[in-house]
JSON list of C-alpha atoms in Angstrom, two decimals:
[
{"chain": "A", "resi": 1, "resn": "ARG", "atom": "CA", "xyz": [-9.34, 55.05, -1.21]},
{"chain": "A", "resi": 2, "resn": "ASN", "atom": "CA", "xyz": [-11.81, 53.86, 1.23]},
{"chain": "A", "resi": 3, "resn": "LEU", "atom": "CA", "xyz": [-9.13, 53.62, 4.18]},
{"chain": "A", "resi": 4, "resn": "SER", "atom": "CA", "xyz": [-10.40, 53.14, 7.54]},
{"chain": "A", "resi": 5, "resn": "LEU", "atom": "CA", "xyz": [-10.15, 55.55, 9.95]},
{"chain": "A", "resi": 6, "resn": "VAL", "atom": "CA", "xyz": [-7.41, 53.71, 11.90]},
{"chain": "A", "resi": 7, "resn": "SER", "atom": "CA", "xyz": [-5.43, 53.59, 8.83]},
{"chain": "A", "resi": 8, "resn": "LEU", "atom": "CA", "xyz": [-6.20, 57.25, 8.10]},
{"chain": "A", "resi": 9, "resn": "ASN", "atom": "CA", "xyz": [-5.10, 58.07, 11.92]},
{"chain": "A", "resi": 10, "resn": "ASN", "atom": "CA", "xyz": [-2.04, 56.22, 11.34]},
{"chain": "A", "resi": 11, "resn": "MET", "atom": "CA", "xyz": [-1.11, 58.27, 8.35]},
{"chain": "A", "resi": 12, "resn": "ARG", "atom": "CA", "xyz": [-1.81, 61.34, 9.94]},
{"chain": "A", "resi": 13, "resn": "ARG", "atom": "CA", "xyz": [0.34, 60.45, 12.78]},
{"chain": "A", "resi": 14, "resn": "CYS", "atom": "CA", "xyz": [3.21, 59.86, 10.46]},
{"chain": "A", "resi": 15, "resn": "TYR", "atom": "CA", "xyz": [2.83, 63.30, 8.91]},
{"chain": "A", "resi": 16, "resn": "SER", "atom": "CA", "xyz": [2.60, 65.13, 12.22]},
{"chain": "A", "resi": 17, "resn": "SER", "atom": "CA", "xyz": [5.73, 63.72, 13.31]},
{"chain": "A", "resi": 18, "resn": "PHE", "atom": "CA", "xyz": [7.74, 64.77, 10.08]},
{"chain": "A", "resi": 19, "resn": "PHE", "atom": "CA", "xyz": [6.61, 68.25, 10.13]},
{"chain": "A", "resi": 20, "resn": "ARG", "atom": "CA", "xyz": [7.20, 68.48, 13.89]},
{"chain": "A", "resi": 21, "resn": "TRP", "atom": "CA", "xyz": [10.69, 67.36, 13.18]},
{"chain": "A", "resi": 22, "resn": "LEU", "atom": "CA", "xyz": [10.98, 69.90, 10.13]},
{"chain": "A", "resi": 23, "resn": "GLU", "atom": "CA", "xyz": [9.89, 72.91, 12.62]},
{"chain": "A", "resi": 24, "resn": "VAL", "atom": "CA", "xyz": [12.00, 71.75, 15.42]},
{"chain": "A", "resi": 25, "resn": "GLU", "atom": "CA", "xyz": [14.94, 71.58, 12.92]},
{"chain": "A", "resi": 26, "resn": "GLU", "atom": "CA", "xyz": [13.83, 74.99, 11.49]},
{"chain": "A", "resi": 27, "resn": "TYR", "atom": "CA", "xyz": [13.52, 73.63, 8.21]},
{"chain": "A", "resi": 28, "resn": "ILE", "atom": "CA", "xyz": [9.83, 75.26, 8.39]},
{"chain": "A", "resi": 29, "resn": "THR", "atom": "CA", "xyz": [8.39, 78.07, 10.59]},
{"chain": "A", "resi": 30, "resn": "LYS", "atom": "CA", "xyz": [4.98, 76.77, 10.66]},
{"chain": "A", "resi": 31, "resn": "ASN", "atom": "CA", "xyz": [3.71, 73.05, 11.23]},
{"chain": "A", "resi": 32, "resn": "PRO", "atom": "CA", "xyz": [0.84, 72.65, 8.88]},
{"chain": "A", "resi": 33, "resn": "MET", "atom": "CA", "xyz": [-0.40, 69.53, 11.11]},
{"chain": "A", "resi": 34, "resn": "LYS", "atom": "CA", "xyz": [-0.80, 71.25, 14.00]},
{"chain": "A", "resi": 35, "resn": "LYS", "atom": "CA", "xyz": [-4.71, 71.98, 13.16]},
{"chain": "A", "resi": 36, "resn": "ILE", "atom": "CA", "xyz": [-5.26, 68.52, 11.92]},
{"chain": "A", "resi": 37, "resn": "GLU", "atom": "CA", "xyz": [-7.05, 66.69, 14.56]},
{"chain": "A", "resi": 38, "resn": "ALA", "atom": "CA", "xyz": [-7.26, 62.90, 15.01]},
{"chain": "A", "resi": 39, "resn": "PHE", "atom": "CA", "xyz": [-10.17, 60.87, 13.40]},
{"chain": "A", "resi": 40, "resn": "LYS", "atom": "CA", "xyz": [-12.63, 59.74, 16.47]},
{"chain": "A", "resi": 41, "resn": "VAL", "atom": "CA", "xyz": [-12.66, 56.05, 15.59]},
{"chain": "A", "resi": 42, "resn": "PRO", "atom": "CA", "xyz": [-15.47, 54.14, 17.05]},
{"chain": "A", "resi": 43, "resn": "LYS", "atom": "CA", "xyz": [-14.56, 51.45, 19.68]},
{"chain": "A", "resi": 44, "resn": "LYS", "atom": "CA", "xyz": [-14.94, 47.97, 18.93]},
{"chain": "A", "resi": 45, "resn": "GLN", "atom": "CA", "xyz": [-16.28, 46.22, 22.01]},
{"chain": "A", "resi": 46, "resn": "ILE", "atom": "CA", "xyz": [-14.77, 42.55, 22.10]},
{"chain": "A", "resi": 47, "resn": "HIS", "atom": "CA", "xyz": [-17.31, 40.46, 24.09]},
{"chain": "A", "resi": 48, "resn": "PRO", "atom": "CA", "xyz": [-15.74, 37.89, 26.22]},
{"chain": "A", "resi": 49, "resn": "PHE", "atom": "CA", "xyz": [-16.71, 34.11, 25.72]},
{"chain": "A", "resi": 50, "resn": "THR", "atom": "CA", "xyz": [-19.61, 32.81, 27.81]},
{"chain": "A", "resi": 51, "resn": "SER", "atom": "CA", "xyz": [-19.02, 29.79, 29.87]},
{"chain": "A", "resi": 52, "resn": "ASP", "atom": "CA", "xyz": [-21.24, 27.51, 27.59]},
{"chain": "A", "resi": 53, "resn": "GLU", "atom": "CA", "xyz": [-18.94, 29.02, 24.50]},
{"chain": "A", "resi": 54, "resn": "LEU", "atom": "CA", "xyz": [-15.60, 28.01, 26.42]},
{"chain": "A", "resi": 55, "resn": "GLU", "atom": "CA", "xyz": [-17.30, 24.60, 27.29]},
{"chain": "A", "resi": 56, "resn": "GLU", "atom": "CA", "xyz": [-18.20, 23.69, 23.43]},
{"chain": "A", "resi": 57, "resn": "LEU", "atom": "CA", "xyz": [-14.67, 24.77, 22.42]},
{"chain": "A", "resi": 58, "resn": "TYR", "atom": "CA", "xyz": [-13.13, 22.48, 24.96]},
{"chain": "A", "resi": 59, "resn": "ILE", "atom": "CA", "xyz": [-15.85, 19.54, 23.86]},
{"chain": "A", "resi": 60, "resn": "HIS", "atom": "CA", "xyz": [-14.78, 20.20, 20.02]},
{"chain": "A", "resi": 61, "resn": "CYS", "atom": "CA", "xyz": [-10.99, 19.79, 20.54]},
{"chain": "A", "resi": 62, "resn": "LYS", "atom": "CA", "xyz": [-9.48, 17.08, 18.72]},
{"chain": "A", "resi": 63, "resn": "SER", "atom": "CA", "xyz": [-6.37, 16.53, 20.83]},
{"chain": "A", "resi": 64, "resn": "VAL", "atom": "CA", "xyz": [-5.11, 17.03, 24.11]},
{"chain": "A", "resi": 65, "resn": "ARG", "atom": "CA", "xyz": [-2.44, 19.09, 23.15]},
{"chain": "A", "resi": 66, "resn": "ASP", "atom": "CA", "xyz": [-5.43, 21.46, 21.58]},
{"chain": "A", "resi": 67, "resn": "THR", "atom": "CA", "xyz": [-7.22, 21.16, 24.73]},
{"chain": "A", "resi": 68, "resn": "ALA", "atom": "CA", "xyz": [-4.26, 22.06, 27.00]},
{"chain": "A", "resi": 69, "resn": "LEU", "atom": "CA", "xyz": [-3.74, 25.06, 24.76]},
{"chain": "A", "resi": 70, "resn": "LEU", "atom": "CA", "xyz": [-7.24, 26.45, 24.94]},
{"chain": "A", "resi": 71, "resn": "HIS", "atom": "CA", "xyz": [-6.80, 26.27, 29.07]},
{"chain": "A", "resi": 72, "resn": "PHE", "atom": "CA", "xyz": [-3.42, 27.52, 28.89]},
{"chain": "A", "resi": 73, "resn": "LEU", "atom": "CA", "xyz": [-4.65, 30.60, 26.74]},
{"chain": "A", "resi": 74, "resn": "TYR", "atom": "CA", "xyz": [-7.44, 31.23, 29.19]},
{"chain": "A", "resi": 75, "resn": "SER", "atom": "CA", "xyz": [-5.65, 30.62, 32.56]},
{"chain": "A", "resi": 76, "resn": "THR", "atom": "CA", "xyz": [-2.87, 32.81, 31.49]},
{"chain": "A", "resi": 77, "resn": "GLY", "atom": "CA", "xyz": [-4.55, 35.30, 29.50]},
{"chain": "A", "resi": 78, "resn": "ALA", "atom": "CA", "xyz": [-1.12, 35.42, 27.38]},
{"chain": "A", "resi": 79, "resn": "ARG", "atom": "CA", "xyz": [-1.02, 36.92, 24.07]},
{"chain": "A", "resi": 80, "resn": "VAL", "atom": "CA", "xyz": [-0.84, 34.66, 21.52]},
{"chain": "A", "resi": 81, "resn": "THR", "atom": "CA", "xyz": [2.73, 35.60, 20.23]},
{"chain": "A", "resi": 82, "resn": "GLU", "atom": "CA", "xyz": [3.72, 35.44, 24.05]},
{"chain": "A", "resi": 83, "resn": "CYS", "atom": "CA", "xyz": [2.00, 31.82, 24.39]},
{"chain": "A", "resi": 84, "resn": "VAL", "atom": "CA", "xyz": [3.89, 30.15, 21.29]},
{"chain": "A", "resi": 85, "resn": "ASP", "atom": "CA", "xyz": [7.23, 31.60, 22.80]},
{"chain": "A", "resi": 86, "resn": "VAL", "atom": "CA", "xyz": [6.72, 29.73, 26.13]},
{"chain": "A", "resi": 87, "resn": "ASN", "atom": "CA", "xyz": [9.57, 26.84, 26.37]},
{"chain": "A", "resi": 88, "resn": "LEU", "atom": "CA", "xyz": [9.49, 23.88, 28.36]},
{"chain": "A", "resi": 89, "resn": "ALA", "atom": "CA", "xyz": [11.83, 25.27, 30.87]},
{"chain": "A", "resi": 90, "resn": "ASP", "atom": "CA", "xyz": [9.50, 28.11, 31.63]},
{"chain": "A", "resi": 91, "resn": "ILE", "atom": "CA", "xyz": [6.71, 26.56, 33.09]},
{"chain": "A", "resi": 92, "resn": "ASP", "atom": "CA", "xyz": [6.60, 24.70, 36.58]},
{"chain": "A", "resi": 93, "resn": "LEU", "atom": "CA", "xyz": [3.96, 22.67, 36.84]},
{"chain": "A", "resi": 94, "resn": "ILE", "atom": "CA", "xyz": [4.17, 21.97, 40.53]},
{"chain": "A", "resi": 95, "resn": "LYS", "atom": "CA", "xyz": [3.97, 25.79, 41.44]},
{"chain": "A", "resi": 96, "resn": "GLY", "atom": "CA", "xyz": [1.40, 26.11, 38.74]},
{"chain": "A", "resi": 97, "resn": "GLU", "atom": "CA", "xyz": [3.58, 28.83, 37.29]},
{"chain": "A", "resi": 98, "resn": "VAL", "atom": "CA", "xyz": [4.74, 30.14, 33.72]},
{"chain": "A", "resi": 99, "resn": "ILE", "atom": "CA", "xyz": [7.40, 32.73, 33.11]},
{"chain": "A", "resi": 100, "resn": "ILE", "atom": "CA", "xyz": [6.74, 34.91, 29.92]},
{"chain": "A", "resi": 101, "resn": "ARG", "atom": "CA", "xyz": [10.16, 35.88, 28.54]},
{"chain": "A", "resi": 102, "resn": "HIS", "atom": "CA", "xyz": [9.47, 38.27, 25.91]},
{"chain": "A", "resi": 103, "resn": "GLY", "atom": "CA", "xyz": [6.02, 40.22, 26.73]},
{"chain": "A", "resi": 104, "resn": "LYS", "atom": "CA", "xyz": [4.97, 43.21, 25.00]},
{"chain": "A", "resi": 105, "resn": "GLY", "atom": "CA", "xyz": [7.89, 45.85, 25.13]},
{"chain": "A", "resi": 106, "resn": "ASP", "atom": "CA", "xyz": [10.04, 43.01, 25.95]},
{"chain": "A", "resi": 107, "resn": "LYS", "atom": "CA", "xyz": [9.23, 42.79, 29.52]},
{"chain": "A", "resi": 108, "resn": "GLU", "atom": "CA", "xyz": [9.35, 39.83, 31.52]},
{"chain": "A", "resi": 109, "resn": "ARG", "atom": "CA", "xyz": [6.23, 38.48, 33.76]},
{"chain": "A", "resi": 110, "resn": "LYS", "atom": "CA", "xyz": [4.72, 35.52, 35.60]},
{"chain": "A", "resi": 111, "resn": "VAL", "atom": "CA", "xyz": [1.62, 33.89, 34.96]},
{"chain": "A", "resi": 112, "resn": "TYR", "atom": "CA", "xyz": [-0.56, 31.33, 36.68]},
{"chain": "A", "resi": 113, "resn": "LEU", "atom": "CA", "xyz": [-1.74, 28.22, 35.68]},
{"chain": "A", "resi": 114, "resn": "SER", "atom": "CA", "xyz": [-5.33, 26.89, 37.08]},
{"chain": "A", "resi": 115, "resn": "ASP", "atom": "CA", "xyz": [-5.68, 22.98, 38.46]},
{"chain": "A", "resi": 116, "resn": "ILE", "atom": "CA", "xyz": [-7.41, 21.90, 35.36]},
{"chain": "A", "resi": 117, "resn": "THR", "atom": "CA", "xyz": [-4.99, 23.82, 32.87]},
{"chain": "A", "resi": 118, "resn": "ILE", "atom": "CA", "xyz": [-1.80, 21.70, 34.95]},
{"chain": "A", "resi": 119, "resn": "LEU", "atom": "CA", "xyz": [-3.78, 18.55, 34.53]},
{"chain": "A", "resi": 120, "resn": "TRP", "atom": "CA", "xyz": [-4.17, 18.63, 30.47]},
{"chain": "A", "resi": 121, "resn": "LEU", "atom": "CA", "xyz": [-0.33, 19.96, 30.35]},
{"chain": "A", "resi": 122, "resn": "GLN", "atom": "CA", "xyz": [0.74, 17.08, 32.14]},
{"chain": "A", "resi": 123, "resn": "LYS", "atom": "CA", "xyz": [-1.39, 14.83, 29.58]},
{"chain": "A", "resi": 124, "resn": "TYR", "atom": "CA", "xyz": [-0.30, 16.63, 26.89]},
{"chain": "A", "resi": 125, "resn": "LEU", "atom": "CA", "xyz": [3.35, 16.58, 27.82]},
{"chain": "A", "resi": 126, "resn": "LYS", "atom": "CA", "xyz": [3.09, 12.61, 28.05]},
{"chain": "A", "resi": 127, "resn": "THR", "atom": "CA", "xyz": [2.19, 12.35, 24.53]},
{"chain": "A", "resi": 128, "resn": "ARG", "atom": "CA", "xyz": [5.84, 14.34, 23.58]},
{"chain": "A", "resi": 129, "resn": "ASN", "atom": "CA", "xyz": [8.60, 12.34, 22.28]},
{"chain": "A", "resi": 130, "resn": "ASP", "atom": "CA", "xyz": [10.49, 15.01, 20.52]},
{"chain": "A", "resi": 131, "resn": "ASN", "atom": "CA", "xyz": [13.61, 17.08, 21.52]},
{"chain": "A", "resi": 132, "resn": "GLU", "atom": "CA", "xyz": [11.94, 20.38, 20.97]},
{"chain": "A", "resi": 133, "resn": "SER", "atom": "CA", "xyz": [12.53, 23.19, 23.61]},
{"chain": "A", "resi": 134, "resn": "ALA", "atom": "CA", "xyz": [9.19, 24.76, 22.93]},
{"chain": "A", "resi": 135, "resn": "LEU", "atom": "CA", "xyz": [6.04, 24.03, 25.06]},
{"chain": "A", "resi": 136, "resn": "TRP", "atom": "CA", "xyz": [3.71, 23.99, 21.73]},
{"chain": "A", "resi": 137, "resn": "VAL", "atom": "CA", "xyz": [4.57, 21.91, 18.97]},
{"chain": "A", "resi": 138, "resn": "GLY", "atom": "CA", "xyz": [3.09, 20.92, 15.87]},
{"chain": "A", "resi": 139, "resn": "LYS", "atom": "CA", "xyz": [4.44, 18.55, 12.86]},
{"chain": "A", "resi": 140, "resn": "ARG", "atom": "CA", "xyz": [7.08, 20.94, 11.96]},
{"chain": "A", "resi": 141, "resn": "GLY", "atom": "CA", "xyz": [8.01, 22.19, 15.39]},
{"chain": "A", "resi": 142, "resn": "ARG", "atom": "CA", "xyz": [7.28, 25.16, 17.33]},
{"chain": "A", "resi": 143, "resn": "LEU", "atom": "CA", "xyz": [3.85, 26.23, 16.36]},
{"chain": "A", "resi": 144, "resn": "SER", "atom": "CA", "xyz": [3.48, 29.79, 15.13]},
{"chain": "A", "resi": 145, "resn": "SER", "atom": "CA", "xyz": [1.08, 32.50, 15.96]},
{"chain": "A", "resi": 146, "resn": "ARG", "atom": "CA", "xyz": [-1.01, 31.84, 12.59]},
{"chain": "A", "resi": 147, "resn": "GLY", "atom": "CA", "xyz": [-0.84, 27.92, 13.62]},
{"chain": "A", "resi": 148, "resn": "VAL", "atom": "CA", "xyz": [-2.63, 28.66, 17.09]},
{"chain": "A", "resi": 149, "resn": "GLU", "atom": "CA", "xyz": [-5.01, 31.10, 15.22]},
{"chain": "A", "resi": 150, "resn": "HIS", "atom": "CA", "xyz": [-5.86, 28.20, 12.90]},
{"chain": "A", "resi": 151, "resn": "ILE", "atom": "CA", "xyz": [-6.15, 25.75, 15.63]},
{"chain": "A", "resi": 152, "resn": "ILE", "atom": "CA", "xyz": [-8.88, 27.86, 17.07]},
{"chain": "A", "resi": 153, "resn": "LYS", "atom": "CA", "xyz": [-10.72, 28.72, 13.97]},
{"chain": "A", "resi": 154, "resn": "GLN", "atom": "CA", "xyz": [-11.05, 25.06, 13.26]},
{"chain": "A", "resi": 155, "resn": "ILE", "atom": "CA", "xyz": [-12.23, 24.21, 16.92]},
{"chain": "A", "resi": 156, "resn": "ALA", "atom": "CA", "xyz": [-14.67, 27.01, 16.71]},
{"chain": "A", "resi": 157, "resn": "GLU", "atom": "CA", "xyz": [-16.25, 25.88, 13.11]},
{"chain": "A", "resi": 158, "resn": "LYS", "atom": "CA", "xyz": [-16.91, 22.38, 14.62]},
{"chain": "A", "resi": 159, "resn": "ALA", "atom": "CA", "xyz": [-18.31, 23.74, 18.01]},
{"chain": "A", "resi": 160, "resn": "GLY", "atom": "CA", "xyz": [-20.51, 26.46, 16.26]},
{"chain": "A", "resi": 161, "resn": "VAL", "atom": "CA", "xyz": [-18.56, 29.37, 18.03]},
{"chain": "A", "resi": 162, "resn": "ASP", "atom": "CA", "xyz": [-18.59, 32.62, 15.91]},
{"chain": "A", "resi": 163, "resn": "ASP", "atom": "CA", "xyz": [-15.64, 34.90, 16.34]},
{"chain": "A", "resi": 164, "resn": "ALA", "atom": "CA", "xyz": [-13.10, 32.82, 18.18]},
{"chain": "A", "resi": 165, "resn": "TYR", "atom": "CA", "xyz": [-9.47, 33.67, 18.29]},
{"chain": "A", "resi": 166, "resn": "PRO", "atom": "CA", "xyz": [-6.52, 33.50, 20.80]},
{"chain": "A", "resi": 167, "resn": "HIS", "atom": "CA", "xyz": [-6.66, 37.04, 21.81]},
{"chain": "A", "resi": 168, "resn": "ARG", "atom": "CA", "xyz": [-10.64, 36.79, 23.16]},
{"chain": "A", "resi": 169, "resn": "PHE", "atom": "CA", "xyz": [-9.55, 34.35, 25.70]},
{"chain": "A", "resi": 170, "resn": "ARG", "atom": "CA", "xyz": [-7.28, 37.10, 27.12]},
{"chain": "A", "resi": 171, "resn": "HIS", "atom": "CA", "xyz": [-10.54, 39.67, 27.18]},
{"chain": "A", "resi": 172, "resn": "THR", "atom": "CA", "xyz": [-12.49, 36.80, 28.70]},
{"chain": "A", "resi": 173, "resn": "LEU", "atom": "CA", "xyz": [-9.96, 36.10, 31.77]},
{"chain": "A", "resi": 174, "resn": "ALA", "atom": "CA", "xyz": [-9.88, 39.80, 32.24]},
{"chain": "A", "resi": 175, "resn": "SER", "atom": "CA", "xyz": [-13.41, 40.11, 32.54]},
{"chain": "A", "resi": 176, "resn": "ASP", "atom": "CA", "xyz": [-14.22, 37.08, 34.59]},
{"chain": "A", "resi": 177, "resn": "LEU", "atom": "CA", "xyz": [-11.33, 37.90, 37.13]},
{"chain": "A", "resi": 178, "resn": "ILE", "atom": "CA", "xyz": [-13.12, 41.39, 37.39]},
{"chain": "A", "resi": 179, "resn": "LYS", "atom": "CA", "xyz": [-16.45, 39.87, 37.87]},
{"chain": "A", "resi": 180, "resn": "MET", "atom": "CA", "xyz": [-15.07, 37.68, 40.82]},
{"chain": "A", "resi": 181, "resn": "GLY", "atom": "CA", "xyz": [-13.85, 40.56, 42.62]},
{"chain": "A", "resi": 182, "resn": "ALA", "atom": "CA", "xyz": [-10.11, 40.71, 41.46]},
{"chain": "A", "resi": 183, "resn": "PRO", "atom": "CA", "xyz": [-8.64, 43.97, 42.00]},
{"chain": "A", "resi": 184, "resn": "VAL", "atom": "CA", "xyz": [-8.17, 45.57, 38.59]},
{"chain": "A", "resi": 185, "resn": "GLN", "atom": "CA", "xyz": [-4.27, 46.06, 39.53]},
{"chain": "A", "resi": 186, "resn": "TYR", "atom": "CA", "xyz": [-4.23, 42.23, 39.61]},
{"chain": "A", "resi": 187, "resn": "VAL", "atom": "CA", "xyz": [-5.54, 42.10, 36.34]},
{"chain": "A", "resi": 188, "resn": "GLN", "atom": "CA", "xyz": [-3.16, 44.81, 35.00]},
{"chain": "A", "resi": 189, "resn": "TYR", "atom": "CA", "xyz": [0.00, 42.40, 36.18]},
{"chain": "A", "resi": 190, "resn": "ILE", "atom": "CA", "xyz": [-1.66, 39.24, 34.80]},
{"chain": "A", "resi": 191, "resn": "LEU", "atom": "CA", "xyz": [-2.00, 40.92, 31.34]},
{"chain": "A", "resi": 192, "resn": "GLY", "atom": "CA", "xyz": [1.18, 42.87, 31.39]},
{"chain": "A", "resi": 193, "resn": "HIS", "atom": "CA", "xyz": [-0.12, 46.34, 30.96]},
{"chain": "A", "resi": 194, "resn": "THR", "atom": "CA", "xyz": [1.93, 49.45, 31.66]},
{"chain": "A", "resi": 195, "resn": "SER", "atom": "CA", "xyz": [-1.35, 51.46, 31.70]},
{"chain": "A", "resi": 196, "resn": "LEU", "atom": "CA", "xyz": [-4.72, 50.90, 34.15]},
{"chain": "A", "resi": 197, "resn": "ASN", "atom": "CA", "xyz": [-6.66, 52.32, 30.98]},
{"chain": "A", "resi": 198, "resn": "THR", "atom": "CA", "xyz": [-5.29, 49.80, 28.61]},
{"chain": "A", "resi": 199, "resn": "THR", "atom": "CA", "xyz": [-6.63, 47.06, 31.06]},
{"chain": "A", "resi": 200, "resn": "MET", "atom": "CA", "xyz": [-9.76, 48.68, 31.28]},
{"chain": "A", "resi": 201, "resn": "ILE", "atom": "CA", "xyz": [-10.33, 48.32, 27.60]},
{"chain": "A", "resi": 202, "resn": "TYR", "atom": "CA", "xyz": [-10.16, 44.14, 28.02]},
{"chain": "A", "resi": 203, "resn": "VAL", "atom": "CA", "xyz": [-12.89, 44.67, 30.79]},
{"chain": "A", "resi": 204, "resn": "THR", "atom": "CA", "xyz": [-16.39, 43.92, 29.71]},
{"chain": "A", "resi": 205, "resn": "LEU", "atom": "CA", "xyz": [-19.40, 43.94, 32.21]},
{"chain": "A", "resi": 206, "resn": "GLN", "atom": "CA", "xyz": [-22.90, 43.20, 31.08]},
{"chain": "A", "resi": 207, "resn": "ASP", "atom": "CA", "xyz": [-25.79, 44.98, 32.87]},
{"chain": "A", "resi": 208, "resn": "ASN", "atom": "CA", "xyz": [-26.74, 41.73, 34.87]},
{"chain": "A", "resi": 209, "resn": "ASP", "atom": "CA", "xyz": [-23.22, 41.91, 36.11]},
{"chain": "A", "resi": 210, "resn": "ILE", "atom": "CA", "xyz": [-23.70, 45.24, 37.41]},
{"chain": "A", "resi": 211, "resn": "ARG", "atom": "CA", "xyz": [-26.82, 44.79, 38.68]},
{"chain": "A", "resi": 212, "resn": "ASN", "atom": "CA", "xyz": [-25.97, 41.54, 40.89]},
{"chain": "A", "resi": 213, "resn": "LEU", "atom": "CA", "xyz": [-22.82, 43.48, 42.10]},
{"chain": "A", "resi": 214, "resn": "HIS", "atom": "CA", "xyz": [-25.01, 46.45, 43.13]},
{"chain": "A", "resi": 215, "resn": "LYS", "atom": "CA", "xyz": [-27.42, 44.12, 44.95]},
{"chain": "A", "resi": 216, "resn": "ARG", "atom": "CA", "xyz": [-24.47, 42.38, 46.78]},
{"chain": "A", "resi": 217, "resn": "LEU", "atom": "CA", "xyz": [-22.93, 45.70, 47.75]},
{"chain": "A", "resi": 218, "resn": "VAL", "atom": "CA", "xyz": [-25.51, 48.21, 48.21]},
{"chain": "A", "resi": 219, "resn": "ALA", "atom": "CA", "xyz": [-28.10, 47.65, 51.00]}
]
């Protein structure tokens, strides 16, 4: 039915789990799924934004809120669901810190704000005259994940930047931190990953990055 390999793998996983349970509970003596191997899914490489693309996105923001939002996504590396879940009480502009209360797996962690992000957040908060507890609000209250995706899509269309979405800011931060020499364990913590292998998926190094690093480190 023209299903993707990812969908087929999900179906295979469900059948495998079911028949494994049948075997454990002794409803069957032989698991027919044991010889059905997982489909090899080609990994789709997500390229980080270039510095020029980021600048174009910032330039084409139509409001202080949108500019602050884009800087926030890049500075914190937060998932879009984590971003919209942040409350005013969770941010400390003096320390430049944000508490992510409900990360993936409902884990709490701390992320950090760059100086430019703090500046735009201060400007944005001065425009607020509501009683909402949420950090990011629109006309109907707290912004949703889809709301943020729509905002970024509109900005990207005006900026002429292709394939722009919230998660790409997260990839960009990870790659930029590694290129600047940050330990991968630090990046792992910032992104809120349990496994270091997951963090490495987010790290994209171009040939030029590797060549320049080699020149700096190898005499």
